[in-house]
mmCIF file of C-alpha atoms and ligand atoms in Angstrom:
data_model
loop_
_atom_site.group_PDB
_atom_site.id
_atom_site.type_symbol
_atom_site.label_atom_id
_atom_site.label_comp_id
_atom_site.label_asym_id
_atom_site.label_seq_id
_atom_site.Cartn_x
_atom_site.Cartn_y
_atom_site.Cartn_z
ATOM 1 C CA MET A 154 16.206 2.347 34.955
ATOM 2 C CA SER A 155 16.380 -1.384 34.105
ATOM 3 C CA ALA A 156 13.170 -3.362 33.632
ATOM 4 C CA LYS A 157 12.124 -6.292 35.863
ATOM 5 C CA LEU A 158 11.524 -8.828 33.162
ATOM 6 C CA LEU A 159 8.630 -10.675 33.686
ATOM 7 C CA ASP A 160 8.855 -14.436 33.539
ATOM 8 C CA GLY A 161 6.348 -15.972 31.013
ATOM 9 C CA THR A 162 8.030 -19.049 31.307
ATOM 10 C CA LYS A 163 7.452 -18.951 35.291
ATOM 11 C CA VAL A 164 4.079 -17.900 35.181
ATOM 12 C CA GLY A 165 2.917 -20.681 32.015
ATOM 13 C CA ALA A 166 3.921 -23.204 34.340
ATOM 14 C CA GLN A 167 1.898 -21.745 37.459
ATOM 15 C CA ILE A 168 -1.064 -21.898 34.720
ATOM 16 C CA ARG A 169 -0.662 -25.616 33.738
ATOM 17 C CA SER A 170 0.280 -27.099 37.552
ATOM 18 C CA GLU A 171 -3.808 -24.983 38.192
ATOM 19 C CA VAL A 172 -5.219 -26.931 34.777
ATOM 20 C CA ALA A 173 -3.311 -30.506 36.100
ATOM 21 C CA LEU A 174 -5.129 -30.366 39.313
ATOM 22 C CA ARG A 175 -8.279 -29.700 36.806
ATOM 23 C CA VAL A 176 -7.896 -32.363 34.753
ATOM 24 C CA ARG A 177 -6.998 -34.819 37.934
ATOM 25 C CA ASP A 178 -10.215 -33.464 39.489
ATOM 26 C CA LEU A 179 -12.340 -34.456 35.996
ATOM 27 C CA GLN A 180 -10.699 -37.653 36.268
ATOM 28 C CA GLN A 181 -11.616 -38.670 40.010
ATOM 29 C CA ARG A 182 -14.670 -37.035 40.311
ATOM 30 C CA HIS A 183 -16.244 -37.537 36.732
ATOM 31 C CA GLY A 184 -14.050 -40.481 35.440
ATOM 32 C CA TYR A 185 -13.905 -37.837 32.980
ATOM 33 C CA ALA A 186 -10.416 -37.079 30.616
ATOM 34 C CA PRO A 187 -10.821 -34.211 28.585
ATOM 35 C CA THR A 188 -9.761 -34.378 24.575
ATOM 36 C CA LEU A 189 -7.993 -31.913 22.165
ATOM 37 C CA VAL A 190 -8.355 -32.485 18.938
ATOM 38 C CA VAL A 191 -5.857 -30.799 16.381
ATOM 39 C CA ILE A 192 -5.956 -30.702 12.564
ATOM 40 C CA LEU A 193 -2.597 -30.076 11.294
ATOM 41 C CA ILE A 194 -2.623 -29.658 7.002
ATOM 42 C CA GLY A 195 0.347 -29.439 4.452
ATOM 43 C CA ASP A 196 3.807 -29.488 5.456
ATOM 44 C CA ASN A 197 4.595 -25.867 7.332
ATOM 45 C CA PRO A 198 7.179 -26.107 9.538
ATOM 46 C CA ALA A 199 6.486 -23.858 11.915
ATOM 47 C CA SER A 200 2.760 -25.257 11.977
ATOM 48 C CA GLN A 201 4.440 -28.627 12.835
ATOM 49 C CA VAL A 202 6.578 -27.410 15.849
ATOM 50 C CA TYR A 203 3.585 -25.783 17.186
ATOM 51 C CA VAL A 204 1.338 -28.545 17.245
ATOM 52 C CA ARG A 205 3.950 -30.802 18.702
ATOM 53 C CA SER A 206 4.513 -28.343 21.297
ATOM 54 C CA LYS A 207 0.616 -28.572 21.861
ATOM 55 C CA ILE A 208 0.392 -32.260 21.761
ATOM 56 C CA LYS A 209 3.699 -32.248 24.283
ATOM 57 C CA ALA A 210 1.701 -30.086 26.243
ATOM 58 C CA CYS A 211 -1.630 -32.244 26.533
ATOM 59 C CA GLU A 212 0.423 -34.941 27.801
ATOM 60 C CA GLU A 213 1.755 -33.760 30.562
ATOM 61 C CA LEU A 214 -1.449 -32.806 32.350
ATOM 62 C CA GLY A 215 -3.088 -36.221 31.057
ATOM 63 C CA ILE A 216 -5.430 -34.591 28.548
ATOM 64 C CA ARG A 217 -5.891 -36.593 25.724
ATOM 65 C CA SER A 218 -4.870 -35.126 22.573
ATOM 66 C CA GLU A 219 -5.652 -36.435 18.640
ATOM 67 C CA LYS A 220 -3.761 -35.353 15.796
ATOM 68 C CA LEU A 221 -5.721 -35.410 12.541
ATOM 69 C CA THR A 222 -3.880 -34.742 8.798
ATOM 70 C CA PRO A 223 -5.982 -34.679 5.828
ATOM 71 C CA PRO A 224 -4.037 -34.352 2.705
ATOM 72 C CA ALA A 225 -3.112 -30.813 1.688
ATOM 73 C CA SER A 226 -5.376 -30.949 -1.315
ATOM 74 C CA ILE A 227 -8.186 -31.480 1.137
ATOM 75 C CA THR A 228 -11.171 -29.400 -0.099
ATOM 76 C CA THR A 229 -13.372 -26.591 2.020
ATOM 77 C CA GLY A 230 -16.369 -29.271 1.858
ATOM 78 C CA GLU A 231 -14.146 -32.140 3.075
ATOM 79 C CA LEU A 232 -12.611 -30.179 5.708
ATOM 80 C CA LEU A 233 -16.244 -29.077 6.838
ATOM 81 C CA ALA A 234 -17.380 -32.647 6.743
ATOM 82 C CA LEU A 235 -14.749 -33.490 9.170
ATOM 83 C CA VAL A 236 -15.394 -30.452 11.534
ATOM 84 C CA ALA A 237 -18.868 -31.875 11.669
ATOM 85 C CA GLU A 238 -17.982 -34.675 12.873
ATOM 86 C CA LEU A 239 -15.920 -33.833 15.463
ATOM 87 C CA ASN A 240 -18.466 -31.710 16.609
ATOM 88 C CA ALA A 241 -20.719 -34.479 17.266
ATOM 89 C CA ARG A 242 -18.523 -36.814 18.858
ATOM 90 C CA SER A 243 -19.270 -36.154 22.863
ATOM 91 C CA ASP A 244 -15.832 -37.857 23.487
ATOM 92 C CA VAL A 245 -14.402 -34.551 22.184
ATOM 93 C CA ASP A 246 -13.920 -31.419 24.062
ATOM 94 C CA GLY A 247 -11.724 -29.016 22.115
ATOM 95 C CA ILE A 248 -11.325 -28.672 18.477
ATOM 96 C CA LEU A 249 -7.951 -26.686 16.975
ATOM 97 C CA ILE A 250 -7.558 -26.061 13.085
ATOM 98 C CA GLN A 251 -3.482 -25.190 13.185
ATOM 99 C CA LEU A 252 -3.476 -22.192 10.702
ATOM 100 C CA PRO A 253 -2.632 -21.145 7.880
ATOM 101 C CA LEU A 254 -4.866 -23.735 5.806
ATOM 102 C CA PRO A 255 -4.264 -24.696 2.159
ATOM 103 C CA LYS A 256 -5.009 -21.810 -0.121
ATOM 104 C CA GLN A 257 -8.362 -23.631 -2.075
ATOM 105 C CA VAL A 258 -9.552 -23.826 1.400
ATOM 106 C CA ASP A 259 -12.408 -21.137 2.937
ATOM 107 C CA THR A 260 -10.352 -20.461 6.348
ATOM 108 C CA LYS A 261 -13.328 -18.167 7.390
ATOM 109 C CA ARG A 262 -15.933 -20.833 6.523
ATOM 110 C CA VAL A 263 -14.047 -23.761 8.439
ATOM 111 C CA LEU A 264 -13.966 -21.519 11.475
ATOM 112 C CA MET A 265 -17.043 -20.497 11.686
ATOM 113 C CA ALA A 266 -18.138 -24.195 11.548
ATOM 114 C CA VAL A 267 -16.437 -24.961 14.803
ATOM 115 C CA ASP A 268 -19.180 -25.467 17.390
ATOM 116 C CA PRO A 269 -18.605 -22.634 19.629
ATOM 117 C CA SER A 270 -18.289 -24.704 22.824
ATOM 118 C CA LYS A 271 -15.447 -26.854 21.222
ATOM 119 C CA ASP A 272 -13.719 -23.465 20.325
ATOM 120 C CA VAL A 273 -10.156 -23.566 22.037
ATOM 121 C CA ASP A 274 -8.955 -20.695 19.701
ATOM 122 C CA GLY A 275 -11.652 -18.166 20.663
ATOM 123 C CA PHE A 276 -12.028 -17.698 16.980
ATOM 124 C CA HIS A 277 -15.660 -18.538 16.636
ATOM 125 C CA PRO A 278 -17.801 -15.201 15.847
ATOM 126 C CA VAL A 279 -19.873 -16.417 19.094
ATOM 127 C CA ASN A 280 -17.103 -16.682 21.261
ATOM 128 C CA VAL A 281 -16.182 -12.969 19.934
ATOM 129 C CA GLY A 282 -19.677 -12.092 20.584
ATOM 130 C CA ASN A 283 -19.169 -13.016 24.259
ATOM 131 C CA LEU A 284 -15.622 -11.590 24.457
ATOM 132 C CA VAL A 285 -17.188 -7.994 23.216
ATOM 133 C CA SER A 286 -19.930 -8.669 25.450
ATOM 134 C CA ASN A 287 -17.690 -9.656 28.619
ATOM 135 C CA ASN A 288 -19.762 -12.518 29.215
ATOM 136 C CA PRO A 289 -18.246 -15.705 29.826
ATOM 137 C CA GLY A 290 -17.052 -17.770 26.499
ATOM 138 C CA LEU A 291 -13.623 -18.858 25.483
ATOM 139 C CA LEU A 292 -11.118 -16.701 25.365
ATOM 140 C CA PRO A 293 -8.592 -16.423 22.435
ATOM 141 C CA CYS A 294 -5.269 -17.689 24.100
ATOM 142 C CA THR A 295 -2.543 -15.084 23.192
ATOM 143 C CA PRO A 296 -4.560 -12.068 24.656
ATOM 144 C CA ALA A 297 -5.649 -14.453 27.298
ATOM 145 C CA GLY A 298 -2.379 -15.096 28.452
ATOM 146 C CA VAL A 299 -1.658 -11.535 28.270
ATOM 147 C CA ILE A 300 -3.667 -10.766 30.771
ATOM 148 C CA GLU A 301 -2.712 -13.557 33.206
ATOM 149 C CA ILE A 302 0.847 -12.476 32.815
ATOM 150 C CA LEU A 303 -0.173 -9.015 34.065
ATOM 151 C CA LYS A 304 -2.608 -10.421 36.784
ATOM 152 C CA ARG A 305 0.306 -12.764 37.825
ATOM 153 C CA SER A 306 2.954 -10.253 37.965
ATOM 154 C CA ASP A 307 0.740 -7.797 40.022
ATOM 155 C CA ILE A 308 0.473 -5.035 38.027
ATOM 156 C CA PRO A 309 -2.051 -3.007 38.121
ATOM 157 C CA VAL A 310 -3.944 -2.223 35.077
ATOM 158 C CA SER A 311 -7.573 -0.280 36.488
ATOM 159 C CA GLY A 312 -7.389 3.349 35.479
ATOM 160 C CA LYS A 313 -4.367 2.677 33.146
ATOM 161 C CA GLU A 314 -3.560 4.047 29.666
ATOM 162 C CA ALA A 315 -3.172 1.137 27.359
ATOM 163 C CA VAL A 316 -1.564 1.199 23.968
ATOM 164 C CA ILE A 317 -1.902 -1.815 21.835
ATOM 165 C CA VAL A 318 -0.114 -1.516 18.715
ATOM 166 C CA GLY A 319 -1.557 -3.889 16.018
ATOM 167 C CA ARG A 320 -5.657 -4.360 15.261
ATOM 168 C CA SER A 321 -5.751 -8.016 14.502
ATOM 169 C CA ASP A 322 -8.496 -9.841 15.335
ATOM 170 C CA ILE A 323 -6.500 -12.274 16.962
ATOM 171 C CA VAL A 324 -4.252 -10.473 19.103
ATOM 172 C CA GLY A 325 -4.647 -6.667 19.057
ATOM 173 C CA LYS A 326 -7.954 -6.470 18.752
ATOM 174 C CA PRO A 327 -8.978 -8.976 21.522
ATOM 175 C CA VAL A 328 -6.021 -8.009 24.145
ATOM 176 C CA ALA A 329 -7.602 -4.062 23.858
ATOM 177 C CA LEU A 330 -11.466 -5.886 24.423
ATOM 178 C CA LEU A 331 -10.026 -7.956 27.261
ATOM 179 C CA LEU A 332 -7.994 -4.816 28.845
ATOM 180 C CA LEU A 333 -10.596 -2.388 28.621
ATOM 181 C CA HIS A 334 -12.788 -4.908 30.353
ATOM 182 C CA GLN A 335 -10.147 -4.455 33.377
ATOM 183 C CA ASN A 336 -10.665 -1.017 33.057
ATOM 184 C CA ALA A 337 -8.031 0.260 31.405
ATOM 185 C CA THR A 338 -8.478 3.629 28.835
ATOM 186 C CA VAL A 339 -7.532 1.871 25.929
ATOM 187 C CA THR A 340 -6.018 2.919 22.733
ATOM 188 C CA ILE A 341 -5.519 1.313 19.543
ATOM 189 C CA ALA A 342 -2.842 2.016 16.806
ATOM 190 C CA HIS A 343 -1.674 0.385 13.844
ATOM 191 C CA SER A 344 0.000 1.012 10.519
ATOM 192 C CA ARG A 345 -2.067 4.163 9.846
ATOM 193 C CA THR A 346 -1.566 5.741 13.350
ATOM 194 C CA PRO A 347 -0.134 9.386 12.530
ATOM 195 C CA ASP A 348 2.947 10.190 15.654
ATOM 196 C CA LEU A 349 2.951 6.388 16.082
ATOM 197 C CA PRO A 350 5.610 7.069 18.554
ATOM 198 C CA ALA A 351 3.823 9.873 20.730
ATOM 199 C CA VAL A 352 0.624 7.501 20.551
ATOM 200 C CA CYS A 353 2.611 4.936 22.737
ATOM 201 C CA ARG A 354 4.148 7.382 24.736
ATOM 202 C CA ARG A 355 1.204 7.776 26.337
ATOM 203 C CA ALA A 356 0.984 4.233 27.662
ATOM 204 C CA ASP A 357 1.782 2.529 31.134
ATOM 205 C CA ILE A 358 1.266 -0.463 29.905
ATOM 206 C CA LEU A 359 2.285 -0.553 26.229
ATOM 207 C CA VAL A 360 1.544 -3.825 24.004
ATOM 208 C CA ALA A 361 2.862 -4.167 20.746
ATOM 209 C CA ALA A 362 1.300 -6.968 18.180
ATOM 210 C CA ILE A 363 2.881 -5.905 15.082
ATOM 211 C CA GLY A 364 5.143 -8.261 13.473
ATOM 212 C CA ARG A 365 8.134 -5.804 12.923
ATOM 213 C CA PRO A 366 11.627 -7.038 14.708
ATOM 214 C CA GLY A 367 12.251 -4.163 17.570
ATOM 215 C CA MET A 368 10.298 -1.874 15.657
ATOM 216 C CA ILE A 369 9.140 -0.363 19.043
ATOM 217 C CA SER A 370 12.605 1.700 20.643
ATOM 218 C CA LYS A 371 13.339 4.207 23.183
ATOM 219 C CA GLU A 372 11.037 6.643 21.392
ATOM 220 C CA HIS A 373 8.270 5.254 21.683
ATOM 221 C CA ILE A 374 8.354 3.964 25.504
ATOM 222 C CA ARG A 375 7.199 6.733 28.125
ATOM 223 C CA PRO A 376 9.764 6.042 31.481
ATOM 224 C CA GLY A 377 8.511 3.627 33.684
ATOM 225 C CA ALA A 378 5.735 1.907 31.325
ATOM 226 C CA VAL A 379 5.022 -1.679 31.599
ATOM 227 C CA VAL A 380 6.074 -3.070 28.742
ATOM 228 C CA ILE A 381 4.579 -6.457 26.933
ATOM 229 C CA ASP A 382 5.795 -7.702 23.502
ATOM 230 C CA VAL A 383 3.266 -10.524 21.686
ATOM 231 C CA GLY A 384 5.754 -9.744 18.850
ATOM 232 C CA ILE A 385 8.317 -13.586 17.958
ATOM 233 C CA ASN A 386 10.330 -12.595 14.684
ATOM 234 C CA ARG A 387 13.378 -15.171 13.506
ATOM 235 C CA LEU A 388 16.782 -13.202 12.696
ATOM 236 C CA THR A 389 18.292 -14.754 10.423
ATOM 237 C CA GLU A 390 21.142 -12.163 9.820
ATOM 238 C CA ARG A 391 24.379 -11.933 12.524
ATOM 239 C CA ALA A 392 24.343 -7.851 11.867
ATOM 240 C CA GLU A 393 20.505 -7.989 13.389
ATOM 241 C CA VAL A 394 21.260 -10.304 16.353
ATOM 242 C CA GLU A 395 24.634 -7.809 16.878
ATOM 243 C CA ARG A 396 21.964 -4.709 16.519
ATOM 244 C CA PHE A 397 19.202 -5.785 19.042
ATOM 245 C CA PHE A 398 21.123 -7.693 21.261
ATOM 246 C CA PRO A 399 24.482 -6.004 21.784
ATOM 247 C CA GLY A 400 27.083 -7.274 23.507
ATOM 248 C CA ASP A 401 24.677 -10.634 24.467
ATOM 249 C CA ALA A 402 27.484 -13.241 24.311
ATOM 250 C CA LYS A 403 24.858 -16.136 25.409
ATOM 251 C CA ARG A 404 22.139 -14.836 22.288
ATOM 252 C CA LEU A 405 25.171 -14.662 19.751
ATOM 253 C CA ALA A 406 26.154 -18.066 20.903
ATOM 254 C CA ASP A 407 22.360 -19.212 20.442
ATOM 255 C CA PHE A 408 22.205 -17.842 17.178
ATOM 256 C CA GLU A 409 25.721 -19.386 15.488
ATOM 257 C CA LYS A 410 23.965 -22.668 16.951
ATOM 258 C CA ARG A 411 21.131 -22.382 15.337
ATOM 259 C CA GLY A 412 21.241 -20.006 12.615
ATOM 260 C CA SER A 413 18.579 -17.779 13.893
ATOM 261 C CA THR A 414 17.350 -16.313 16.980
ATOM 262 C CA LEU A 415 14.042 -14.439 18.067
ATOM 263 C CA VAL A 416 13.711 -11.019 18.872
ATOM 264 C CA GLY A 417 9.876 -9.416 19.099
ATOM 265 C CA ASP A 418 8.365 -6.502 18.119
ATOM 266 C CA VAL A 419 9.881 -4.202 21.036
ATOM 267 C CA ASP A 420 13.710 -3.076 20.475
ATOM 268 C CA PRO A 421 15.154 -5.027 24.217
ATOM 269 C CA VAL A 422 17.772 -2.843 25.007
ATOM 270 C CA ALA A 423 15.384 0.154 24.335
ATOM 271 C CA ALA A 424 12.709 -1.990 26.799
ATOM 272 C CA MET A 425 15.365 -2.876 29.383
ATOM 273 C CA GLU A 426 16.237 0.690 29.648
ATOM 274 C CA LEU A 427 13.374 2.471 29.646
ATOM 275 C CA ALA A 428 10.456 0.225 31.328
ATOM 276 C CA SER A 429 9.650 -0.682 34.570
ATOM 277 C CA ALA A 430 8.751 -4.263 33.370
ATOM 278 C CA PHE A 431 8.935 -6.150 30.137
ATOM 279 C CA THR A 432 8.297 -9.643 28.628
ATOM 280 C CA PRO A 433 11.118 -11.100 26.864
ATOM 281 C CA VAL A 434 11.468 -12.579 23.561
ATOM 282 C CA PRO A 435 11.586 -15.866 24.038
ATOM 283 C CA GLY A 436 10.033 -16.353 27.207
ATOM 284 C CA GLY A 437 7.424 -13.898 28.221
ATOM 285 C CA VAL A 438 4.410 -13.592 26.078
ATOM 286 C CA GLY A 439 5.148 -16.965 24.176
ATOM 287 C CA PRO A 440 4.674 -19.770 26.658
ATOM 288 C CA LEU A 441 1.295 -18.376 27.824
ATOM 289 C CA THR A 442 -0.414 -19.118 24.539
ATOM 290 C CA ILE A 443 0.175 -22.877 25.410
ATOM 291 C CA ALA A 444 -0.754 -22.815 29.142
ATOM 292 C CA MET A 445 -4.602 -21.218 28.010
ATOM 293 C CA LEU A 446 -4.978 -23.131 25.414
ATOM 294 C CA MET A 447 -4.979 -26.503 27.996
ATOM 295 C CA SER A 448 -6.745 -24.045 30.331
ATOM 296 C CA ASN A 449 -9.200 -23.542 27.611
ATOM 297 C CA THR A 450 -9.767 -27.187 26.918
ATOM 298 C CA VAL A 451 -10.500 -27.984 30.228
ATOM 299 C CA ALA A 452 -12.724 -25.707 30.654
ATOM 300 C CA ALA A 453 -14.902 -26.782 27.605
ATOM 301 C CA ALA A 454 -14.652 -30.788 29.132
ATOM 302 C CA GLU A 455 -15.848 -28.881 32.921
ATOM 303 C CA LYS A 456 -18.389 -26.818 31.005
ATOM 304 C CA ARG A 457 -20.314 -29.851 28.897
ATOM 305 C CA ILE A 458 -20.169 -32.004 32.539
ATOM 306 C CA GLN A 459 -21.168 -29.413 34.646
ATOM 307 C CA THR A 460 -24.044 -29.459 31.844
ATOM 308 C CA GLU A 461 -24.504 -32.871 31.845
ATOM 309 C CA VAL A 462 -24.621 -33.191 35.412
ATOM 310 C CA GLU A 463 -27.526 -30.582 35.631
ATOM 311 C CA VAL A 464 -29.916 -31.607 32.763
ATOM 312 C CA GLY A 465 -29.517 -35.591 34.455
ATOM 313 C CA SER A 466 -30.138 -34.157 37.942
HETATM 314 P P1 NDP B 715 -1.318 -9.396 11.505
HETATM 315 O O1 NDP B 715 -0.070 -9.540 10.510
HETATM 316 O O2 NDP B 715 -2.550 -9.674 11.773
HETATM 317 O O3 NDP B 715 -1.069 -7.664 12.569
HETATM 318 C C1 NDP B 715 -0.440 -7.130 12.794
HETATM 319 C C2 NDP B 715 -0.742 -5.503 13.509
HETATM 320 O O4 NDP B 715 -0.079 -4.756 12.775
HETATM 321 C C3 NDP B 715 -1.376 -5.029 11.826
HETATM 322 O O5 NDP B 715 -2.765 -4.450 12.488
HETATM 323 C C4 NDP B 715 -0.701 -3.517 10.997
HETATM 324 O O6 NDP B 715 -1.643 -2.779 11.279
HETATM 325 C C5 NDP B 715 0.131 -3.175 12.492
HETATM 326 N N1 NDP B 715 1.243 -2.749 11.640
HETATM 327 C C6 NDP B 715 1.533 -3.221 10.980
HETATM 328 N N2 NDP B 715 3.017 -2.339 10.663
HETATM 329 C C7 NDP B 715 2.987 -1.238 11.264
HETATM 330 C C8 NDP B 715 3.465 -0.002 12.013
HETATM 331 N N3 NDP B 715 4.704 -0.183 10.914
HETATM 332 N N4 NDP B 715 2.879 0.797 12.221
HETATM 333 C C9 NDP B 715 1.885 0.446 13.228
HETATM 334 N N5 NDP B 715 1.581 -0.542 12.863
HETATM 335 C C10 NDP B 715 1.661 -1.438 11.884
HETATM 336 O O7 NDP B 715 -0.057 -10.133 13.111
HETATM 337 P P2 NDP B 715 -0.678 -10.830 14.035
HETATM 338 O O8 NDP B 715 -1.717 -9.676 15.195
HETATM 339 O O9 NDP B 715 -0.938 -12.335 14.027
HETATM 340 O O10 NDP B 715 0.580 -10.933 15.416
HETATM 341 C C11 NDP B 715 1.300 -10.100 15.669
HETATM 342 C C12 NDP B 715 2.742 -10.370 16.167
HETATM 343 O O11 NDP B 715 2.693 -11.578 17.501
HETATM 344 C C13 NDP B 715 3.530 -11.477 15.250
HETATM 345 O O12 NDP B 715 5.037 -11.277 15.549
HETATM 346 C C14 NDP B 715 3.060 -12.790 15.647
HETATM 347 O O13 NDP B 715 4.277 -14.088 15.393
HETATM 348 C C15 NDP B 715 3.165 -12.453 17.049
HETATM 349 N N6 NDP B 715 2.250 -13.685 17.604
HETATM 350 C C16 NDP B 715 2.921 -14.254 18.558
HETATM 351 C C17 NDP B 715 2.046 -14.832 19.476
HETATM 352 C C18 NDP B 715 2.713 -15.688 20.344
HETATM 353 O O14 NDP B 715 2.152 -17.014 20.797
HETATM 354 N N7 NDP B 715 3.291 -14.861 21.282
HETATM 355 C C19 NDP B 715 0.693 -15.455 19.347
HETATM 356 C C20 NDP B 715 -0.196 -14.825 17.398
HETATM 357 C C21 NDP B 715 1.343 -13.704 16.972
HETATM 358 P P3 NDP B 715 -2.982 -2.397 10.348
HETATM 359 O O15 NDP B 715 -3.618 -3.318 10.651
HETATM 360 O O16 NDP B 715 -3.258 -1.271 9.882
HETATM 361 O O17 NDP B 715 -2.008 -2.989 8.800
#
């Protein structure tokens, strides 16, 4: 068997074009452009790349964006004051605080301070509570992207066995809840799960959100399973690239050019051989995260305008 590749770039582009239409609608009907404010602190190169991509996506879709770069020496109090200011601004729809924050800052306190209606990352406890209760709210972007790629690839979820490896608050747990709400029978596995391969082989839908290059291998994948690889890991050793991408000249050339290449948490050879469908890395779940961030920003703006119209009438 050779797995069908689930094209996240294509699905992401589809979502973005829908978001662009919603932006145009807000503009035409209400003369309003949604606004996302991104707070970037420090010089973490990965954070800088992510923020650049987010701002670029905003520009492409007609969403206004502001990038704030307070000094790396900022205190928790100063950052809380900045968040309070953005919460109060009526022209700001989404507030995104790029993580990680400097060590001296209490990250949990800062994330808790974001107005839940502007929490486009879906990290605030109010939005987490809405997710648990299956109430409308802002969903975390990567987990929402996992659901979108399944839905838009016509992969049925209801009644299926889903196994999620990873229980983080930002990926594993929310993916599990979203699949549960879609009527999957859900198992969450983690580093203390005995006989992980046997647990994974129960899955019709296997989601890997671990942070370990190519850890999910042949012994974990039931033939015919749908495998969703959330992992993003950078390979810097040529031997590793040859191990995960044997005979893949394009990948090797990419590695030679950049000095590194990406692999997910799933061994791509095992997934291609055993799975019925598989999200590649890059080009699988990755592009959906930013698409869902754009969607959340516009949803926050739509909700606010709708409330204003209702209150005004
Ligand atoms: P975390 O480190 O927060 O969580 C990792 C989870 O994997 C933990 O629950 C941990 O278990 C589990 N785990 C670690 N080792 C093992 C093991 N040997 N066997 C079983 N379970 C294990 O990572 P995140 O959830 O933040 O991210 C997961 C991956 O997804 C990363 O590669 C990250 O880069 C990627 N990612 C991709 C995004 C995208 O846009 N595509 C966005 C966010 C993340 P325990 O709880 O027991 O320690």
